[in-house]
Amino acid sequence: MSGKSQTKLFAGLEEIVSLDEPLADHTWLRLGGPATYYLRPRNVEELTEVVHRCRQAEVPMYVLGGGANLLIDDAGVRGAVVHLGQGEFLQTALVDGGLRAAAGADMGKLVLRCVREGLSGLECLTGIPGTVGGCVKMNAGGAFGDIGNIVENVQVMTDDAEVFTRHRAELAFAYRSTNISAKFVLGAEFRLTEDDPHRILQQVKQIWIYKKNTQPLGHRNAGCIFKNPRGLSAGALIDRAGLKARRIGGAYVSEKHGNFILADKGAKASDVLKLINLVREEVYKKSEVYLELEIEVW
Ligand code: EPU
């Protein structure tokens, strides 16, 4: 597409579009090339307009949440990366029986708000990075519980810009997956119960201590790289294959937890991808288990 048609595509939406936006700044791994278009709609109307224009011009759309579980190729993304992290998409509100939060709301902040309000349910997400949209779409969670257990309803938008609400009875949550097929999660309502803030805070602290002891927090990473195979732990399998600290270029397997890959300054997305393949091969050789990715690769 020529530069001129590039700018014309989103004419009138200049305030929310950037061209050739470096995506590394928007992911936790800080890796990856630029996006042809980077769009930051502030409300459902702007998102609707963005979706219509992309559809008309047949530009593929990618939805970016907090970038916590994402590896972007060094070549970047040819298409429109839509980030729901402004305006209306950050709103949260107490509702009868729980809390409503828009797609871009930060999960960590939400957990702390629940502690303050004395609302129990979301604390199982302590230490899980990401936004409401991403966490709901992939049923984020861990040993302490999954977000799906407390989702009351989800508001979504299809890639035709149709908006509707899916209620609990129509939703199915499984290990790191859901039956939400719509392109965009716009927001969700969580069913929470009143509890003593001190008790909830105790639980949050315990989870943090567990994670601090077992995971390389504070380093550039994308959380767990692989899903746990049924009944097994990917981290333990990687550990057993002797892969801790294994390095390719600027990417290496964490010494603390085998299912984390860390990226040094100067690392490339291709280093991480090569290391992922090496880990898969070695684990397969040792245990005959094929590890499936938990992170998304663009
Ligand atoms: N283990 C090892 N070596 C390792 C790592 C783990 O032997 O290098 C063993 C542990 O000792 C333990 C078992 O494997 O016996 C399970 O490890 P852990 O408790 O750390 O949990 P996990 O199954 O590896 C899951 C989630 C994490 C979440 C934690 C805690 C997945 C893929 N991972 O990890 O989620 O933080 O439980 O709730 O479901 C993520 O989703 O990004 C993520 C990090």
mmCIF file of C-alpha atoms and ligand atoms in Angstrom:
data_model
loop_
_atom_site.group_PDB
_atom_site.id
_atom_site.type_symbol
_atom_site.label_atom_id
_atom_site.label_comp_id
_atom_site.label_asym_id
_atom_site.label_seq_id
_atom_site.Cartn_x
_atom_site.Cartn_y
_atom_site.Cartn_z
ATOM 1 C CA MET A 1 0.000 0.000 0.000
ATOM 2 C CA SER A 2 1.410 3.447 -0.859
ATOM 3 C CA GLY A 3 2.041 6.067 1.808
ATOM 4 C CA LYS A 4 -0.825 8.151 0.480
ATOM 5 C CA SER A 5 -3.434 5.406 0.599
ATOM 6 C CA GLN A 6 -2.067 4.495 4.039
ATOM 7 C CA THR A 7 -2.984 7.875 5.463
ATOM 8 C CA LYS A 8 -6.306 8.052 3.558
ATOM 9 C CA LEU A 9 -7.531 4.798 5.046
ATOM 10 C CA PHE A 10 -7.959 6.364 8.468
ATOM 11 C CA ALA A 11 -8.664 9.957 7.378
ATOM 12 C CA GLY A 12 -10.433 11.817 10.173
ATOM 13 C CA LEU A 13 -9.058 9.426 12.790
ATOM 14 C CA GLU A 14 -5.557 10.951 12.912
ATOM 15 C CA GLU A 15 -5.748 11.418 16.681
ATOM 16 C CA ILE A 16 -5.890 7.687 17.253
ATOM 17 C CA VAL A 17 -3.717 6.249 14.479
ATOM 18 C CA SER A 18 0.050 5.941 14.072
ATOM 19 C CA LEU A 19 1.880 4.469 11.100
ATOM 20 C CA ASP A 20 4.825 2.081 11.426
ATOM 21 C CA GLU A 21 4.471 1.995 15.201
ATOM 22 C CA PRO A 22 7.265 -0.019 16.884
ATOM 23 C CA LEU A 23 5.437 -2.791 18.744
ATOM 24 C CA ALA A 24 8.333 -3.757 21.016
ATOM 25 C CA ASP A 25 7.356 -0.888 23.336
ATOM 26 C CA HIS A 26 3.926 -2.445 23.784
ATOM 27 C CA THR A 27 4.907 -5.949 24.828
ATOM 28 C CA TRP A 28 6.409 -7.309 28.025
ATOM 29 C CA LEU A 29 9.213 -9.054 26.141
ATOM 30 C CA ARG A 30 10.063 -5.717 24.454
ATOM 31 C CA LEU A 31 10.615 -7.493 21.141
ATOM 32 C CA GLY A 32 9.164 -7.298 17.664
ATOM 33 C CA GLY A 33 9.023 -4.987 14.643
ATOM 34 C CA PRO A 34 6.502 -2.309 13.703
ATOM 35 C CA ALA A 35 2.794 -2.452 12.848
ATOM 36 C CA THR A 36 1.625 -0.891 9.591
ATOM 37 C CA TYR A 37 -1.165 0.797 11.570
ATOM 38 C CA TYR A 38 -1.507 1.166 15.309
ATOM 39 C CA LEU A 39 -4.940 2.282 16.472
ATOM 40 C CA ARG A 40 -6.009 3.506 19.879
ATOM 41 C CA PRO A 41 -9.797 3.897 19.820
ATOM 42 C CA ARG A 42 -11.197 5.607 22.910
ATOM 43 C CA ASN A 43 -14.750 4.318 22.778
ATOM 44 C CA VAL A 44 -17.006 1.822 21.013
ATOM 45 C CA GLU A 45 -17.955 4.341 18.300
ATOM 46 C CA GLU A 46 -14.318 4.879 17.307
ATOM 47 C CA LEU A 47 -13.649 1.154 17.428
ATOM 48 C CA THR A 48 -16.677 0.558 15.174
ATOM 49 C CA GLU A 49 -15.300 3.056 12.654
ATOM 50 C CA VAL A 50 -11.855 1.419 12.767
ATOM 51 C CA VAL A 51 -13.365 -2.029 12.203
ATOM 52 C CA HIS A 52 -15.474 -0.827 9.246
ATOM 53 C CA ARG A 53 -12.493 0.797 7.553
ATOM 54 C CA CYS A 54 -10.256 -2.237 8.049
ATOM 55 C CA ARG A 55 -12.962 -4.516 6.667
ATOM 56 C CA GLN A 56 -13.524 -2.305 3.647
ATOM 57 C CA ALA A 57 -9.818 -2.172 2.793
ATOM 58 C CA GLU A 58 -9.295 -5.845 3.736
ATOM 59 C CA VAL A 59 -6.646 -4.939 6.275
ATOM 60 C CA PRO A 60 -6.189 -7.719 8.863
ATOM 61 C CA MET A 61 -6.842 -6.681 12.461
ATOM 62 C CA TYR A 62 -4.892 -7.756 15.538
ATOM 63 C CA VAL A 63 -6.115 -7.011 19.034
ATOM 64 C CA LEU A 64 -3.496 -5.965 21.563
ATOM 65 C CA GLY A 65 -4.206 -6.059 25.286
ATOM 66 C CA GLY A 66 -1.380 -5.546 27.756
ATOM 67 C CA GLY A 67 1.106 -7.367 25.513
ATOM 68 C CA ALA A 68 1.937 -9.682 28.407
ATOM 69 C CA ASN A 69 1.467 -12.990 26.661
ATOM 70 C CA LEU A 70 2.649 -12.081 23.227
ATOM 71 C CA LEU A 71 5.717 -12.539 21.038
ATOM 72 C CA ILE A 72 5.876 -10.362 17.944
ATOM 73 C CA ASP A 73 8.145 -11.263 15.028
ATOM 74 C CA ASP A 74 11.121 -9.026 14.248
ATOM 75 C CA ALA A 75 9.504 -8.227 10.884
ATOM 76 C CA GLY A 76 6.509 -6.750 12.691
ATOM 77 C CA VAL A 77 2.867 -6.973 11.675
ATOM 78 C CA ARG A 78 1.370 -6.087 8.304
ATOM 79 C CA GLY A 79 -2.048 -4.920 9.281
ATOM 80 C CA ALA A 80 -3.850 -2.917 11.927
ATOM 81 C CA VAL A 81 -2.992 -3.511 15.558
ATOM 82 C CA VAL A 82 -5.888 -2.258 17.677
ATOM 83 C CA HIS A 83 -5.090 -1.389 21.271
ATOM 84 C CA LEU A 84 -8.034 -0.985 23.634
ATOM 85 C CA GLY A 85 -6.255 1.017 26.316
ATOM 86 C CA GLN A 86 -7.723 4.520 26.234
ATOM 87 C CA GLY A 87 -10.820 6.381 27.410
ATOM 88 C CA GLU A 88 -13.903 4.211 27.916
ATOM 89 C CA PHE A 89 -11.832 1.062 27.596
ATOM 90 C CA LEU A 90 -10.202 1.735 30.961
ATOM 91 C CA GLN A 91 -13.396 2.200 32.966
ATOM 92 C CA THR A 92 -14.287 0.103 35.988
ATOM 93 C CA ALA A 93 -17.390 0.284 38.197
ATOM 94 C CA LEU A 94 -18.885 -1.499 41.165
ATOM 95 C CA VAL A 95 -22.155 -3.208 40.273
ATOM 96 C CA ASP A 96 -24.641 -5.229 42.245
ATOM 97 C CA GLY A 97 -22.841 -8.452 43.178
ATOM 98 C CA GLY A 98 -19.469 -7.538 41.777
ATOM 99 C CA LEU A 99 -17.450 -5.361 39.468
ATOM 100 C CA ARG A 100 -17.607 -4.378 35.819
ATOM 101 C CA ALA A 101 -14.391 -3.597 33.961
ATOM 102 C CA ALA A 102 -13.625 -2.577 30.399
ATOM 103 C CA ALA A 103 -11.154 -4.470 28.225
ATOM 104 C CA GLY A 104 -8.145 -2.240 28.824
ATOM 105 C CA ALA A 105 -8.328 -2.205 32.629
ATOM 106 C CA ASP A 106 -5.133 -3.516 34.211
ATOM 107 C CA MET A 107 -5.621 -6.797 36.066
ATOM 108 C CA GLY A 108 -3.093 -5.984 38.806
ATOM 109 C CA LYS A 109 -4.839 -2.698 39.631
ATOM 110 C CA LEU A 110 -8.204 -4.426 39.615
ATOM 111 C CA VAL A 111 -7.018 -7.031 42.127
ATOM 112 C CA LEU A 112 -5.863 -4.235 44.451
ATOM 113 C CA ARG A 113 -9.139 -2.362 44.064
ATOM 114 C CA CYS A 114 -10.997 -5.520 45.078
ATOM 115 C CA VAL A 115 -8.834 -5.759 48.199
ATOM 116 C CA ARG A 116 -9.747 -2.162 49.119
ATOM 117 C CA GLU A 117 -13.448 -2.696 48.473
ATOM 118 C CA GLY A 118 -13.488 -5.992 50.390
ATOM 119 C CA LEU A 119 -14.541 -8.009 47.361
ATOM 120 C CA SER A 120 -13.279 -11.550 47.005
ATOM 121 C CA GLY A 121 -12.911 -13.567 43.803
ATOM 122 C CA LEU A 122 -10.309 -11.809 41.673
ATOM 123 C CA GLU A 123 -7.399 -12.361 44.071
ATOM 124 C CA CYS A 124 -6.641 -15.674 42.340
ATOM 125 C CA LEU A 125 -5.307 -13.526 39.470
ATOM 126 C CA THR A 126 -2.611 -11.967 41.679
ATOM 127 C CA GLY A 127 0.641 -11.623 39.785
ATOM 128 C CA ILE A 128 -0.886 -12.465 36.417
ATOM 129 C CA PRO A 129 0.019 -9.609 34.118
ATOM 130 C CA GLY A 130 -2.408 -8.368 31.519
ATOM 131 C CA THR A 131 -5.649 -6.591 30.869
ATOM 132 C CA VAL A 132 -9.240 -7.664 31.421
ATOM 133 C CA GLY A 133 -9.745 -8.320 27.692
ATOM 134 C CA GLY A 134 -6.747 -10.614 27.334
ATOM 135 C CA CYS A 135 -7.292 -12.399 30.647
ATOM 136 C CA VAL A 136 -10.948 -13.158 29.861
ATOM 137 C CA LYS A 137 -10.310 -14.246 26.288
ATOM 138 C CA MET A 138 -7.662 -16.795 27.306
ATOM 139 C CA ASN A 139 -9.132 -17.685 30.725
ATOM 140 C CA ALA A 140 -6.027 -16.544 32.542
ATOM 141 C CA GLY A 141 -5.183 -18.109 35.849
ATOM 142 C CA GLY A 142 -2.984 -20.602 37.568
ATOM 143 C CA ALA A 143 -2.799 -22.878 40.557
ATOM 144 C CA PHE A 144 -4.970 -20.475 42.602
ATOM 145 C CA GLY A 145 -7.911 -20.349 40.194
ATOM 146 C CA ASP A 146 -8.967 -19.144 36.761
ATOM 147 C CA ILE A 147 -10.780 -15.957 35.849
ATOM 148 C CA GLY A 148 -13.561 -17.970 34.160
ATOM 149 C CA ASN A 149 -14.899 -19.049 37.554
ATOM 150 C CA ILE A 150 -16.063 -15.534 38.349
ATOM 151 C CA VAL A 151 -17.094 -14.143 34.940
ATOM 152 C CA GLU A 152 -20.780 -13.227 34.976
ATOM 153 C CA ASN A 153 -21.004 -11.852 31.436
ATOM 154 C CA VAL A 154 -18.763 -10.595 28.662
ATOM 155 C CA GLN A 155 -19.417 -7.826 26.175
ATOM 156 C CA VAL A 156 -17.894 -8.508 22.779
ATOM 157 C CA MET A 157 -17.623 -7.025 19.290
ATOM 158 C CA THR A 158 -17.358 -9.162 16.167
ATOM 159 C CA ASP A 159 -15.125 -8.321 13.215
ATOM 160 C CA ASP A 160 -18.314 -6.940 11.584
ATOM 161 C CA ALA A 161 -18.549 -4.445 14.469
ATOM 162 C CA GLU A 162 -21.619 -6.140 15.919
ATOM 163 C CA VAL A 163 -21.786 -5.759 19.704
ATOM 164 C CA PHE A 164 -23.447 -8.245 22.008
ATOM 165 C CA THR A 165 -23.305 -9.646 25.514
ATOM 166 C CA ARG A 166 -22.593 -13.286 26.281
ATOM 167 C CA HIS A 167 -23.973 -14.468 29.607
ATOM 168 C CA ARG A 168 -22.433 -16.993 31.934
ATOM 169 C CA ALA A 169 -24.701 -19.808 30.731
ATOM 170 C CA GLU A 170 -23.436 -19.397 27.131
ATOM 171 C CA LEU A 171 -19.779 -19.202 28.104
ATOM 172 C CA ALA A 172 -17.447 -22.164 28.379
ATOM 173 C CA PHE A 173 -14.077 -21.792 30.083
ATOM 174 C CA ALA A 174 -11.402 -24.435 29.820
ATOM 175 C CA TYR A 175 -7.676 -24.506 30.611
ATOM 176 C CA ARG A 176 -6.311 -21.269 29.071
ATOM 177 C CA SER A 177 -9.166 -21.149 26.540
ATOM 178 C CA THR A 178 -12.771 -20.044 26.117
ATOM 179 C CA ASN A 179 -15.554 -20.315 23.538
ATOM 180 C CA ILE A 180 -15.419 -16.552 22.941
ATOM 181 C CA SER A 181 -14.831 -16.345 19.198
ATOM 182 C CA ALA A 182 -15.678 -12.652 18.684
ATOM 183 C CA LYS A 183 -12.693 -10.541 17.676
ATOM 184 C CA PHE A 184 -12.876 -8.059 20.560
ATOM 185 C CA VAL A 185 -13.676 -8.465 24.220
ATOM 186 C CA LEU A 186 -14.995 -5.017 25.183
ATOM 187 C CA GLY A 187 -15.445 -5.685 28.883
ATOM 188 C CA ALA A 188 -16.680 -8.125 31.468
ATOM 189 C CA GLU A 189 -18.597 -8.307 34.704
ATOM 190 C CA PHE A 190 -17.170 -10.329 37.601
ATOM 191 C CA ARG A 191 -19.256 -11.947 40.307
ATOM 192 C CA LEU A 192 -17.559 -11.256 43.636
ATOM 193 C CA THR A 193 -18.425 -11.854 47.261
ATOM 194 C CA GLU A 194 -17.989 -9.487 50.202
ATOM 195 C CA ASP A 195 -15.179 -10.440 52.506
ATOM 196 C CA ASP A 196 -12.776 -8.948 55.018
ATOM 197 C CA PRO A 197 -10.178 -6.817 53.163
ATOM 198 C CA HIS A 198 -7.461 -8.095 55.521
ATOM 199 C CA ARG A 199 -8.255 -11.693 54.692
ATOM 200 C CA ILE A 200 -8.193 -10.977 50.933
ATOM 201 C CA LEU A 201 -4.919 -9.084 51.313
ATOM 202 C CA GLN A 202 -3.430 -12.054 53.182
ATOM 203 C CA GLN A 203 -4.323 -14.290 50.221
ATOM 204 C CA VAL A 204 -2.838 -11.783 47.737
ATOM 205 C CA LYS A 205 0.368 -11.645 49.790
ATOM 206 C CA GLN A 206 0.622 -15.434 49.961
ATOM 207 C CA ILE A 207 0.271 -15.754 46.191
ATOM 208 C CA TRP A 208 2.916 -13.044 45.667
ATOM 209 C CA ILE A 209 5.325 -14.845 47.988
ATOM 210 C CA TYR A 210 4.763 -18.129 46.138
ATOM 211 C CA LYS A 211 5.389 -16.440 42.776
ATOM 212 C CA LYS A 212 8.394 -14.499 44.006
ATOM 213 C CA ASN A 213 9.941 -17.757 45.170
ATOM 214 C CA THR A 214 9.194 -19.727 42.024
ATOM 215 C CA GLN A 215 9.105 -17.270 39.115
ATOM 216 C CA PRO A 216 11.580 -14.758 37.671
ATOM 217 C CA LEU A 217 9.467 -11.669 38.424
ATOM 218 C CA GLY A 218 10.865 -8.329 37.383
ATOM 219 C CA HIS A 219 12.629 -9.592 34.268
ATOM 220 C CA ARG A 220 11.565 -9.092 30.673
ATOM 221 C CA ASN A 221 9.389 -12.127 29.988
ATOM 222 C CA ALA A 222 5.958 -13.219 28.774
ATOM 223 C CA GLY A 223 4.927 -15.403 31.697
ATOM 224 C CA CYS A 224 4.695 -19.095 30.992
ATOM 225 C CA ILE A 225 5.660 -19.903 27.412
ATOM 226 C CA PHE A 226 3.997 -23.320 27.125
ATOM 227 C CA LYS A 227 0.710 -24.727 28.360
ATOM 228 C CA ASN A 228 0.917 -27.442 30.953
ATOM 229 C CA PRO A 229 0.204 -30.753 29.213
ATOM 230 C CA ARG A 230 -2.706 -32.579 30.879
ATOM 231 C CA GLY A 231 -1.589 -33.728 34.321
ATOM 232 C CA LEU A 232 1.997 -32.536 33.808
ATOM 233 C CA SER A 233 4.009 -29.383 34.372
ATOM 234 C CA ALA A 234 5.770 -27.848 31.380
ATOM 235 C CA GLY A 235 8.265 -26.181 33.736
ATOM 236 C CA ALA A 236 9.163 -29.475 35.356
ATOM 237 C CA LEU A 237 9.543 -31.212 31.959
ATOM 238 C CA ILE A 238 11.873 -28.469 30.728
ATOM 239 C CA ASP A 239 13.801 -28.652 33.974
ATOM 240 C CA ARG A 240 14.101 -32.446 33.673
ATOM 241 C CA ALA A 241 15.454 -32.084 30.136
ATOM 242 C CA GLY A 242 18.330 -30.029 31.600
ATOM 243 C CA LEU A 243 17.342 -26.883 29.748
ATOM 244 C CA LYS A 244 17.494 -24.299 32.507
ATOM 245 C CA ALA A 245 19.811 -21.405 31.569
ATOM 246 C CA ARG A 246 20.034 -22.683 27.965
ATOM 247 C CA ARG A 247 20.619 -19.674 25.739
ATOM 248 C CA ILE A 248 20.245 -18.693 22.096
ATOM 249 C CA GLY A 249 21.451 -15.162 21.306
ATOM 250 C CA GLY A 250 19.838 -12.812 23.806
ATOM 251 C CA ALA A 251 17.140 -15.261 24.931
ATOM 252 C CA TYR A 252 17.549 -17.807 27.717
ATOM 253 C CA VAL A 253 15.520 -20.222 29.821
ATOM 254 C CA SER A 254 15.029 -18.959 33.377
ATOM 255 C CA GLU A 255 17.055 -20.744 36.048
ATOM 256 C CA LYS A 256 14.226 -20.218 38.496
ATOM 257 C CA HIS A 257 11.359 -21.657 36.438
ATOM 258 C CA GLY A 258 11.794 -23.708 33.271
ATOM 259 C CA ASN A 259 8.638 -22.403 31.606
ATOM 260 C CA PHE A 260 9.885 -18.814 31.449
ATOM 261 C CA ILE A 261 12.091 -17.446 28.678
ATOM 262 C CA LEU A 262 13.864 -14.200 29.468
ATOM 263 C CA ALA A 263 15.173 -11.672 26.980
ATOM 264 C CA ASP A 264 18.329 -9.637 27.439
ATOM 265 C CA LYS A 265 18.690 -6.165 25.997
ATOM 266 C CA GLY A 266 19.583 -6.694 22.341
ATOM 267 C CA ALA A 267 17.682 -9.988 22.098
ATOM 268 C CA LYS A 268 15.676 -10.638 18.939
ATOM 269 C CA ALA A 269 12.276 -12.260 18.597
ATOM 270 C CA SER A 270 14.013 -14.826 16.392
ATOM 271 C CA ASP A 271 16.248 -15.808 19.360
ATOM 272 C CA VAL A 272 13.145 -16.545 21.423
ATOM 273 C CA LEU A 273 11.531 -18.490 18.567
ATOM 274 C CA LYS A 274 14.657 -20.587 18.041
ATOM 275 C CA LEU A 275 14.865 -21.282 21.771
ATOM 276 C CA ILE A 276 11.178 -22.309 21.829
ATOM 277 C CA ASN A 277 11.869 -24.833 19.071
ATOM 278 C CA LEU A 278 14.955 -26.152 20.799
ATOM 279 C CA VAL A 279 13.066 -26.602 24.088
ATOM 280 C CA ARG A 280 10.262 -28.437 22.284
ATOM 281 C CA GLU A 281 12.704 -30.778 20.548
ATOM 282 C CA GLU A 282 14.674 -31.548 23.701
ATOM 283 C CA VAL A 283 11.572 -32.107 25.842
ATOM 284 C CA TYR A 284 10.160 -34.382 23.161
ATOM 285 C CA LYS A 285 13.404 -36.367 23.041
ATOM 286 C CA LYS A 286 13.489 -36.735 26.824
ATOM 287 C CA SER A 287 9.786 -37.206 27.669
ATOM 288 C CA GLU A 288 7.903 -37.761 24.372
ATOM 289 C CA VAL A 289 5.638 -34.818 25.160
ATOM 290 C CA TYR A 290 5.012 -32.108 22.581
ATOM 291 C CA LEU A 291 4.663 -28.757 24.336
ATOM 292 C CA GLU A 292 1.964 -26.420 23.049
ATOM 293 C CA LEU A 293 2.469 -22.671 23.182
ATOM 294 C CA GLU A 294 0.569 -20.656 25.748
ATOM 295 C CA ILE A 295 1.815 -17.349 24.361
ATOM 296 C CA GLU A 296 0.507 -15.967 21.098
ATOM 297 C CA VAL A 297 2.995 -15.368 18.283
ATOM 298 C CA TRP A 298 2.298 -12.684 15.644
HETATM 299 N N1 EPU B 1 8.722 -27.236 38.538
HETATM 300 C C1 EPU B 1 9.992 -27.763 38.387
HETATM 301 N N2 EPU B 1 10.917 -27.030 37.704
HETATM 302 C C2 EPU B 1 10.634 -25.816 37.178
HETATM 303 C C3 EPU B 1 9.338 -25.283 37.329
HETATM 304 C C4 EPU B 1 8.395 -26.014 38.025
HETATM 305 O O1 EPU B 1 10.286 -28.853 38.827
HETATM 306 O O2 EPU B 1 11.529 -25.221 36.574
HETATM 307 C C5 EPU B 1 7.718 -28.015 39.285
HETATM 308 C C6 EPU B 1 7.330 -27.296 40.583
HETATM 309 O O3 EPU B 1 8.200 -27.634 41.604
HETATM 310 C C7 EPU B 1 5.922 -27.774 40.812
HETATM 311 C C8 EPU B 1 5.366 -27.979 39.406
HETATM 312 O O4 EPU B 1 6.501 -28.060 38.539
HETATM 313 O O5 EPU B 1 5.936 -29.016 41.450
HETATM 314 C C9 EPU B 1 4.421 -26.859 38.978
HETATM 315 O O6 EPU B 1 5.105 -25.616 38.994
HETATM 316 P P1 EPU B 1 4.414 -24.231 39.441
HETATM 317 O O7 EPU B 1 3.747 -24.381 40.748
HETATM 318 O O8 EPU B 1 5.417 -23.169 39.272
HETATM 319 O O9 EPU B 1 3.226 -24.035 38.455
HETATM 320 P P2 EPU B 1 3.145 -24.112 36.865
HETATM 321 O O10 EPU B 1 2.179 -25.174 36.569
HETATM 322 O O11 EPU B 1 4.486 -24.190 36.240
HETATM 323 C C10 EPU B 1 1.128 -22.461 36.650
HETATM 324 C C11 EPU B 1 0.762 -21.454 35.595
HETATM 325 C C12 EPU B 1 1.426 -20.123 35.916
HETATM 326 C C13 EPU B 1 1.020 -19.653 37.307
HETATM 327 C C14 EPU B 1 1.436 -20.749 38.300
HETATM 328 C C15 EPU B 1 1.050 -20.417 39.738
HETATM 329 C C16 EPU B 1 0.522 -22.533 33.396
HETATM 330 C C17 EPU B 1 1.218 -22.886 32.144
HETATM 331 N N3 EPU B 1 1.276 -21.910 34.303
HETATM 332 O O12 EPU B 1 2.540 -22.690 36.521
HETATM 333 O O13 EPU B 1 0.948 -19.183 34.990
HETATM 334 O O14 EPU B 1 1.655 -18.445 37.624
HETATM 335 O O15 EPU B 1 0.791 -21.988 37.944
HETATM 336 O O16 EPU B 1 -0.314 -20.159 39.810
HETATM 337 O O17 EPU B 1 -0.670 -22.802 33.552
HETATM 338 C C18 EPU B 1 1.243 -17.950 32.993
HETATM 339 O O18 EPU B 1 0.126 -18.342 32.702
HETATM 340 O O19 EPU B 1 1.903 -17.172 32.281
HETATM 341 C C19 EPU B 1 1.816 -18.437 34.234
HETATM 342 C C20 EPU B 1 3.046 -18.160 34.575
#
